[in-house]
Each structure stands twice: as C-alpha cells, then as structure tokens.
Amino acid sequence: MVTTTDERNTPDERMAQDERKMHDERIVPDETTVPMLPCVSADETLAFWRALGFEVTWEQRKPYLYLAFRWSGFELHYGAATAGLDPTAENTGGCLVMVGAVAPYHAAFVAAMRKTYGKVLAKGLPRITRYRPGASRFSIVDPSGNSIVFIRRDEPEGLEYGGSKRLTGLAKVLDNARILREFKTDDRAAFRALNSGLRRHGDAATAVERATALAALIELSIALDEPDRVPEWGSRLREIPLSGSDREQVERAVADPATLSGWLADEA
C-alpha cells in the first residue's frame, strides 16, 4: 500500500496546507448582488413593474411567494412580507441602483407611467419622486413601501445633509430644502423650511435666491395639494426682476419649469 505525503502529515499539518491553498486562490471580482425585497401584494407588484416595462423572469405563488423582475442590467426579487407589515410606513426595505446618469432612467419610467396610467404617479403608493435637472438621484417607491433609489455613480461624496456649513442666510435654507426634497423626500419639511427661511432671510437675500425659494414653494404647494397658496408665491415671484441667466437658474430649481408659467417676470 502506497502512503501519500498528505496521509503521513499530522491533522494540524494538513489543515495548514489547506489554508495555504485557500490563500493561493484569488477572489475574482465578478459578483452580482440581487436585492430580495418583501412583497405585500403579488398582484399589485406584478402590475406595477410590468407597467414600468420590467420583464417578469419568475412568478411563483406556491408553496411560497417568489417574484423576479429584470430591466436593463439589473434585477429585483421579492418574497412574502412578514404578517402585519404596513406599506404606508415606507420603512419596508429597499436597494440602491448605481448608474452613470439618472436622468434617462427617470425619463423612461415617467414615460411608462404616463402610457399606462395616464399620469405620473407622484403621491401615495406606488410613486416616483420628482427629478430636478442636475440632481444626482431619485426614488421609486413600490406598492409594498420599498424604496428603489437610483443614484449617479459620481454623486459628490461631500454632500452635507441638513445644509452646507459654508452657506448662510437664505442660501443655506435653500440647500437644506434641497436635501429634504431630494434625499429625504420630505416635501412638508422642505415647505416649512422655505416658508420660514424666506420670512427670516428674504430681505438680505439676492434676487435669484428669493426667486428660487418662491419657485420651490410653488412646486411644493402643488405637490402637497395646496394650490391656493400658488398665487401668493407667484405674484411675489413676478415682482422680482431677473436676467435671462437668472431665469434659467430659477427654472432649473424645479422639476417642471411649466409650473412657473406666467409667474416669472420678463427679462430685466
């Protein structure tokens, strides 16, 4: 009987050999991560993602729920949610989708919503958040309250949540409101911040800063179903003289410049 070298080694020696072999095997960076999200309603989840153009790659109801979707280069998978989960709390779960540019994704999903639903789903569940030109992210909240956040890969690492320390006055309020709107998706808090900030700092602010704050308040009043406030903000905005470049800057501050139609003064 022939005895190999490995067989003559002690258990400790063989373990050391195995560890050396493992260290010699390099990890190849070819991983793929697929989010597994909780699903409250299979029918609503299937209908929503199909409406947005996703392919259903797996649909299983028994013996347990499992759904899988694919769109472009990423996938979303779902399993059954725990009993009693409340989607309206919107703390269910979610994932990040890192992309080169977020605007084309937002445009594609908005177009799909308009085609299927006849409008953009901007409130309640499911919905898509607004996208302001130049912003680095937006979110889709599915019927189960999961947030799928699309983020630009080169999003600045130095984002200061809650207002930049380098800014003062109304400029700082505007920056804080931007964070509340685009990152925390809290329109009500952004509205309050802008409303009080404009009262406190409006007199010392530049024309563009005042106009930007009023434009944002117009957009937020509409989003919050308080259109009665729009004429108030709009009439004040119309009184501010703006140059052509100033107008462009103010229009870029809102997701849909059409909401400012009739409220911007002629070029100064």
mmCIF file of C-alpha atoms in Angstrom:
data_model
loop_
_atom_site.group_PDB
_atom_site.id
_atom_site.type_symbol
_atom_site.label_atom_id
_atom_site.label_comp_id
_atom_site.label_asym_id
_atom_site.label_seq_id
_atom_site.Cartn_x
_atom_site.Cartn_y
_atom_site.Cartn_z
ATOM 1 C CA MET A 1 0.000 0.000 0.000
ATOM 2 C CA VAL A 2 1.390 3.369 -1.017
ATOM 3 C CA THR A 3 1.114 6.201 1.546
ATOM 4 C CA THR A 4 0.964 9.739 0.194
ATOM 5 C CA THR A 5 2.760 12.652 1.757
ATOM 6 C CA ASP A 6 -0.556 14.160 2.820
ATOM 7 C CA GLU A 7 -1.503 10.987 4.653
ATOM 8 C CA ARG A 8 1.790 10.968 6.565
ATOM 9 C CA ASN A 9 1.203 14.545 7.753
ATOM 10 C CA THR A 10 -0.477 15.249 11.054
ATOM 11 C CA PRO A 11 -4.019 16.784 11.096
ATOM 12 C CA ASP A 12 -2.526 20.151 12.025
ATOM 13 C CA GLU A 13 -0.113 19.990 9.100
ATOM 14 C CA ARG A 14 -2.883 19.060 6.673
ATOM 15 C CA MET A 15 -5.001 21.956 7.968
ATOM 16 C CA ALA A 16 -2.079 24.321 7.399
ATOM 17 C CA GLN A 17 -1.712 23.002 3.840
ATOM 18 C CA ASP A 18 -5.415 23.551 3.158
ATOM 19 C CA GLU A 19 -5.188 27.122 4.455
ATOM 20 C CA ARG A 20 -2.198 27.820 2.178
ATOM 21 C CA LYS A 21 -4.160 26.503 -0.813
ATOM 22 C CA MET A 22 -7.091 28.741 0.063
ATOM 23 C CA HIS A 23 -4.812 31.793 0.258
ATOM 24 C CA ASP A 24 -3.367 30.918 -3.151
ATOM 25 C CA GLU A 25 -6.858 31.030 -4.740
ATOM 26 C CA ARG A 26 -7.630 34.632 -5.627
ATOM 27 C CA ILE A 27 -11.145 36.101 -5.465
ATOM 28 C CA VAL A 28 -12.343 37.115 -8.910
ATOM 29 C CA PRO A 29 -14.385 40.360 -8.717
ATOM 30 C CA ASP A 30 -17.373 39.122 -10.723
ATOM 31 C CA GLU A 31 -20.057 39.308 -8.025
ATOM 32 C CA THR A 32 -23.677 40.183 -8.734
ATOM 33 C CA THR A 33 -25.942 41.393 -5.943
ATOM 34 C CA VAL A 34 -29.694 40.986 -6.349
ATOM 35 C CA PRO A 35 -31.931 42.660 -3.747
ATOM 36 C CA MET A 36 -34.541 40.471 -2.048
ATOM 37 C CA LEU A 37 -37.482 42.688 -1.110
ATOM 38 C CA PRO A 38 -40.627 41.971 0.923
ATOM 39 C CA CYS A 39 -43.868 41.859 -1.062
ATOM 40 C CA VAL A 40 -47.262 42.650 0.474
ATOM 41 C CA SER A 41 -49.332 42.125 -2.689
ATOM 42 C CA ALA A 42 -48.111 39.965 -5.549
ATOM 43 C CA ASP A 43 -50.773 41.211 -7.956
ATOM 44 C CA GLU A 44 -50.031 44.890 -7.301
ATOM 45 C CA THR A 45 -46.271 44.323 -7.502
ATOM 46 C CA LEU A 46 -46.534 42.444 -10.795
ATOM 47 C CA ALA A 47 -48.841 45.065 -12.297
ATOM 48 C CA PHE A 48 -46.638 47.968 -11.261
ATOM 49 C CA TRP A 49 -43.305 46.705 -12.515
ATOM 50 C CA ARG A 50 -44.877 45.415 -15.722
ATOM 51 C CA ALA A 51 -46.327 48.901 -16.239
ATOM 52 C CA LEU A 52 -42.808 50.325 -15.978
ATOM 53 C CA GLY A 53 -41.538 47.909 -18.613
ATOM 54 C CA PHE A 54 -39.903 45.287 -16.399
ATOM 55 C CA GLU A 55 -39.728 41.689 -17.587
ATOM 56 C CA VAL A 56 -41.101 39.087 -15.172
ATOM 57 C CA THR A 57 -38.431 36.372 -15.083
ATOM 58 C CA TRP A 58 -40.040 34.290 -12.309
ATOM 59 C CA GLU A 59 -43.559 34.168 -10.863
ATOM 60 C CA GLN A 60 -44.335 31.691 -8.124
ATOM 61 C CA ARG A 61 -47.226 31.734 -5.644
ATOM 62 C CA LYS A 62 -46.964 28.268 -4.029
ATOM 63 C CA PRO A 63 -45.599 26.714 -1.890
ATOM 64 C CA TYR A 64 -44.174 30.188 -1.186
ATOM 65 C CA LEU A 65 -44.176 33.552 -2.933
ATOM 66 C CA TYR A 66 -41.250 34.399 -5.170
ATOM 67 C CA LEU A 67 -41.188 37.054 -7.886
ATOM 68 C CA ALA A 68 -38.280 38.170 -10.045
ATOM 69 C CA PHE A 69 -38.056 41.128 -12.425
ATOM 70 C CA ARG A 70 -35.434 42.371 -14.865
ATOM 71 C CA TRP A 71 -34.987 45.761 -16.553
ATOM 72 C CA SER A 72 -31.908 46.859 -18.457
ATOM 73 C CA GLY A 73 -28.949 45.483 -16.463
ATOM 74 C CA PHE A 74 -30.424 44.933 -13.000
ATOM 75 C CA GLU A 75 -32.922 42.689 -11.246
ATOM 76 C CA LEU A 76 -35.384 42.920 -8.355
ATOM 77 C CA HIS A 77 -36.544 39.826 -6.458
ATOM 78 C CA TYR A 78 -39.418 39.587 -3.985
ATOM 79 C CA GLY A 79 -40.502 37.226 -1.245
ATOM 80 C CA ALA A 80 -43.525 37.284 1.058
ATOM 81 C CA ALA A 81 -43.627 40.114 3.596
ATOM 82 C CA THR A 82 -43.999 39.372 7.277
ATOM 83 C CA ALA A 83 -47.525 39.390 8.688
ATOM 84 C CA GLY A 84 -48.810 42.803 9.679
ATOM 85 C CA LEU A 85 -46.314 44.808 7.631
ATOM 86 C CA ASP A 86 -47.720 48.269 6.849
ATOM 87 C CA PRO A 87 -46.569 49.506 3.407
ATOM 88 C CA THR A 88 -47.688 53.069 4.143
ATOM 89 C CA ALA A 89 -44.985 53.382 6.806
ATOM 90 C CA GLU A 90 -42.474 53.112 3.932
ATOM 91 C CA ASN A 91 -39.822 51.511 6.122
ATOM 92 C CA THR A 92 -40.178 48.114 4.479
ATOM 93 C CA GLY A 93 -36.864 47.849 2.690
ATOM 94 C CA GLY A 94 -35.156 48.913 -0.493
ATOM 95 C CA CYS A 95 -31.991 48.983 -2.545
ATOM 96 C CA LEU A 96 -29.624 51.315 -4.391
ATOM 97 C CA VAL A 97 -29.164 51.209 -8.162
ATOM 98 C CA MET A 98 -25.894 52.897 -9.132
ATOM 99 C CA VAL A 99 -25.947 54.308 -12.682
ATOM 100 C CA GLY A 100 -23.887 56.572 -14.894
ATOM 101 C CA ALA A 101 -26.656 59.134 -15.393
ATOM 102 C CA VAL A 102 -30.003 59.194 -13.605
ATOM 103 C CA ALA A 103 -31.992 61.483 -15.940
ATOM 104 C CA PRO A 104 -32.566 58.856 -18.690
ATOM 105 C CA TYR A 105 -33.890 56.361 -16.134
ATOM 106 C CA HIS A 106 -36.307 58.879 -14.664
ATOM 107 C CA ALA A 107 -37.485 59.898 -18.133
ATOM 108 C CA ALA A 108 -38.075 56.262 -19.139
ATOM 109 C CA PHE A 109 -40.110 55.454 -16.018
ATOM 110 C CA VAL A 110 -42.136 58.663 -16.249
ATOM 111 C CA ALA A 111 -42.969 57.913 -19.897
ATOM 112 C CA ALA A 112 -44.042 54.375 -18.975
ATOM 113 C CA MET A 113 -46.273 55.682 -16.190
ATOM 114 C CA ARG A 114 -47.948 58.182 -18.488
ATOM 115 C CA LYS A 115 -48.537 55.465 -21.079
ATOM 116 C CA THR A 116 -50.100 53.015 -18.614
ATOM 117 C CA TYR A 117 -51.733 55.232 -16.004
ATOM 118 C CA GLY A 118 -52.256 58.415 -17.989
ATOM 119 C CA LYS A 119 -50.249 60.401 -15.431
ATOM 120 C CA VAL A 120 -47.089 60.357 -13.362
ATOM 121 C CA LEU A 121 -47.601 58.587 -10.026
ATOM 122 C CA ALA A 122 -46.219 61.259 -7.710
ATOM 123 C CA LYS A 123 -48.149 60.596 -4.489
ATOM 124 C CA GLY A 124 -49.011 57.632 -2.316
ATOM 125 C CA LEU A 125 -48.001 54.092 -3.247
ATOM 126 C CA PRO A 126 -46.577 53.321 -5.703
ATOM 127 C CA ARG A 127 -44.876 56.521 -6.879
ATOM 128 C CA ILE A 128 -41.770 58.109 -8.360
ATOM 129 C CA THR A 129 -40.092 61.158 -6.833
ATOM 130 C CA ARG A 130 -39.506 64.335 -8.827
ATOM 131 C CA TYR A 131 -36.275 64.790 -10.727
ATOM 132 C CA ARG A 132 -34.752 68.254 -10.884
ATOM 133 C CA PRO A 133 -32.254 68.760 -13.736
ATOM 134 C CA GLY A 134 -28.767 68.242 -12.348
ATOM 135 C CA ALA A 135 -29.909 66.194 -9.350
ATOM 136 C CA SER A 136 -27.930 63.050 -8.587
ATOM 137 C CA ARG A 137 -30.735 60.699 -7.505
ATOM 138 C CA PHE A 138 -34.425 59.866 -7.484
ATOM 139 C CA SER A 139 -36.535 57.104 -5.950
ATOM 140 C CA ILE A 140 -39.291 54.714 -6.927
ATOM 141 C CA VAL A 141 -41.453 53.521 -4.039
ATOM 142 C CA ASP A 142 -43.194 50.241 -4.897
ATOM 143 C CA PRO A 143 -46.644 49.053 -3.723
ATOM 144 C CA SER A 144 -45.081 47.422 -0.650
ATOM 145 C CA GLY A 145 -43.296 50.587 0.520
ATOM 146 C CA ASN A 146 -39.810 49.552 -0.660
ATOM 147 C CA SER A 147 -37.626 52.367 -1.987
ATOM 148 C CA ILE A 148 -35.580 51.705 -5.125
ATOM 149 C CA VAL A 149 -33.101 54.589 -5.214
ATOM 150 C CA PHE A 150 -31.308 55.410 -8.465
ATOM 151 C CA ILE A 151 -28.033 57.196 -7.714
ATOM 152 C CA ARG A 152 -25.434 58.687 -10.025
ATOM 153 C CA ARG A 153 -22.170 56.836 -9.540
ATOM 154 C CA ASP A 154 -20.138 60.013 -9.259
ATOM 155 C CA GLU A 155 -22.507 61.671 -6.795
ATOM 156 C CA PRO A 156 -20.402 64.110 -4.721
ATOM 157 C CA GLU A 157 -19.064 62.470 -1.581
ATOM 158 C CA GLY A 158 -19.135 65.775 0.287
ATOM 159 C CA LEU A 159 -22.919 66.148 0.442
ATOM 160 C CA GLU A 160 -23.868 67.809 3.718
ATOM 161 C CA TYR A 161 -27.246 66.605 4.900
ATOM 162 C CA GLY A 162 -29.062 69.455 6.587
ATOM 163 C CA GLY A 163 -27.470 72.494 4.951
ATOM 164 C CA SER A 164 -23.920 73.312 3.978
ATOM 165 C CA LYS A 165 -21.843 74.931 6.727
ATOM 166 C CA ARG A 166 -20.249 77.153 4.091
ATOM 167 C CA LEU A 167 -23.573 78.840 3.313
ATOM 168 C CA THR A 168 -25.551 81.431 5.261
ATOM 169 C CA GLY A 169 -28.963 83.054 5.201
ATOM 170 C CA LEU A 170 -31.455 82.058 2.521
ATOM 171 C CA ALA A 171 -28.760 80.246 0.529
ATOM 172 C CA LYS A 172 -28.352 77.822 3.430
ATOM 173 C CA VAL A 173 -32.129 77.413 3.705
ATOM 174 C CA LEU A 174 -32.318 76.563 0.000
ATOM 175 C CA ASP A 175 -29.566 73.987 0.385
ATOM 176 C CA ASN A 176 -31.314 72.447 3.384
ATOM 177 C CA ALA A 177 -34.621 72.318 1.483
ATOM 178 C CA ARG A 178 -32.859 70.602 -1.423
ATOM 179 C CA ILE A 179 -31.675 67.849 0.898
ATOM 180 C CA LEU A 180 -35.141 67.465 2.387
ATOM 181 C CA ARG A 181 -36.744 67.221 -1.058
ATOM 182 C CA GLU A 182 -34.249 65.124 -2.993
ATOM 183 C CA PHE A 183 -32.681 62.890 -0.352
ATOM 184 C CA LYS A 184 -35.225 62.625 2.455
ATOM 185 C CA THR A 185 -38.250 63.036 0.141
ATOM 186 C CA ASP A 186 -39.969 65.122 2.803
ATOM 187 C CA ASP A 187 -41.899 67.803 0.910
ATOM 188 C CA ARG A 188 -43.702 69.063 4.009
ATOM 189 C CA ALA A 189 -40.460 69.702 5.897
ATOM 190 C CA ALA A 190 -38.963 71.406 2.832
ATOM 191 C CA PHE A 191 -42.046 73.631 2.520
ATOM 192 C CA ARG A 192 -41.819 74.694 6.161
ATOM 193 C CA ALA A 193 -38.105 75.376 5.908
ATOM 194 C CA LEU A 194 -38.516 77.548 2.808
ATOM 195 C CA ASN A 195 -41.553 79.400 4.134
ATOM 196 C CA SER A 196 -39.910 80.343 7.428
ATOM 197 C CA GLY A 197 -36.498 80.902 5.826
ATOM 198 C CA LEU A 198 -37.930 83.326 3.309
ATOM 199 C CA ARG A 199 -39.521 85.339 6.119
ATOM 200 C CA ARG A 200 -36.320 85.431 8.166
ATOM 201 C CA HIS A 201 -33.719 85.933 5.432
ATOM 202 C CA GLY A 202 -35.607 87.228 2.387
ATOM 203 C CA ASP A 203 -34.737 90.894 2.859
ATOM 204 C CA ALA A 204 -30.995 90.196 2.908
ATOM 205 C CA ALA A 205 -31.061 87.602 0.102
ATOM 206 C CA THR A 206 -30.201 88.104 -3.551
ATOM 207 C CA ALA A 207 -32.949 88.332 -6.174
ATOM 208 C CA VAL A 208 -32.085 84.870 -7.506
ATOM 209 C CA GLU A 209 -32.228 83.339 -4.034
ATOM 210 C CA ARG A 210 -35.643 84.858 -3.346
ATOM 211 C CA ALA A 211 -36.938 83.804 -6.743
ATOM 212 C CA THR A 212 -35.604 80.268 -6.289
ATOM 213 C CA ALA A 213 -37.283 79.965 -2.897
ATOM 214 C CA LEU A 214 -40.614 81.178 -4.295
ATOM 215 C CA ALA A 215 -40.347 78.820 -7.289
ATOM 216 C CA ALA A 216 -39.759 75.903 -4.941
ATOM 217 C CA LEU A 217 -42.725 76.943 -2.802
ATOM 218 C CA ILE A 218 -44.936 76.989 -5.906
ATOM 219 C CA GLU A 219 -43.827 73.468 -6.817
ATOM 220 C CA LEU A 220 -44.244 72.193 -3.264
ATOM 221 C CA SER A 221 -47.692 73.792 -2.868
ATOM 222 C CA ILE A 222 -48.851 71.830 -5.896
ATOM 223 C CA ALA A 223 -47.223 68.615 -4.682
ATOM 224 C CA LEU A 224 -48.822 68.997 -1.251
ATOM 225 C CA ASP A 225 -52.293 69.609 -2.698
ATOM 226 C CA GLU A 226 -52.349 73.205 -1.509
ATOM 227 C CA PRO A 227 -52.759 75.071 -4.832
ATOM 228 C CA ASP A 228 -54.466 78.010 -3.090
ATOM 229 C CA ARG A 229 -51.002 79.140 -1.980
ATOM 230 C CA VAL A 230 -49.633 79.304 -5.539
ATOM 231 C CA PRO A 231 -50.990 82.786 -6.475
ATOM 232 C CA GLU A 232 -49.408 84.213 -3.339
ATOM 233 C CA TRP A 233 -45.959 82.857 -4.185
ATOM 234 C CA GLY A 234 -46.424 83.522 -7.900
ATOM 235 C CA SER A 235 -47.321 87.187 -7.545
ATOM 236 C CA ARG A 236 -44.265 87.738 -5.372
ATOM 237 C CA LEU A 237 -42.076 85.902 -7.886
ATOM 238 C CA ARG A 238 -43.374 88.031 -10.767
ATOM 239 C CA GLU A 239 -42.245 91.199 -8.954
ATOM 240 C CA ILE A 240 -38.584 90.111 -8.882
ATOM 241 C CA PRO A 241 -36.557 91.397 -11.889
ATOM 242 C CA LEU A 242 -34.417 88.628 -13.342
ATOM 243 C CA SER A 243 -31.881 88.470 -16.150
ATOM 244 C CA GLY A 244 -32.004 85.703 -18.729
ATOM 245 C CA SER A 245 -29.390 83.637 -16.903
ATOM 246 C CA ASP A 246 -31.182 84.269 -13.604
ATOM 247 C CA ARG A 247 -34.431 82.921 -15.081
ATOM 248 C CA GLU A 248 -32.648 79.793 -16.280
ATOM 249 C CA GLN A 249 -31.183 79.241 -12.820
ATOM 250 C CA VAL A 250 -34.607 79.570 -11.192
ATOM 251 C CA GLU A 251 -36.216 77.212 -13.726
ATOM 252 C CA ARG A 252 -33.527 74.619 -13.058
ATOM 253 C CA ALA A 253 -34.508 74.671 -9.380
ATOM 254 C CA VAL A 254 -37.819 72.907 -10.080
ATOM 255 C CA ALA A 255 -38.570 69.579 -11.710
ATOM 256 C CA ASP A 256 -41.118 71.004 -14.156
ATOM 257 C CA PRO A 257 -40.487 74.607 -15.306
ATOM 258 C CA ALA A 258 -44.049 74.673 -16.669
ATOM 259 C CA THR A 259 -45.279 75.150 -13.096
ATOM 260 C CA LEU A 260 -43.734 78.638 -13.217
ATOM 261 C CA SER A 261 -45.536 79.633 -16.399
ATOM 262 C CA GLY A 262 -46.926 83.150 -16.024
ATOM 263 C CA TRP A 263 -45.152 83.756 -12.745
ATOM 264 C CA LEU A 264 -41.700 84.771 -13.983
ATOM 265 C CA ALA A 265 -41.103 88.433 -14.829
ATOM 266 C CA ASP A 266 -39.832 89.419 -18.241
ATOM 267 C CA GLU A 267 -36.069 89.604 -18.623
ATOM 268 C CA ALA A 268 -34.614 92.552 -16.734
#
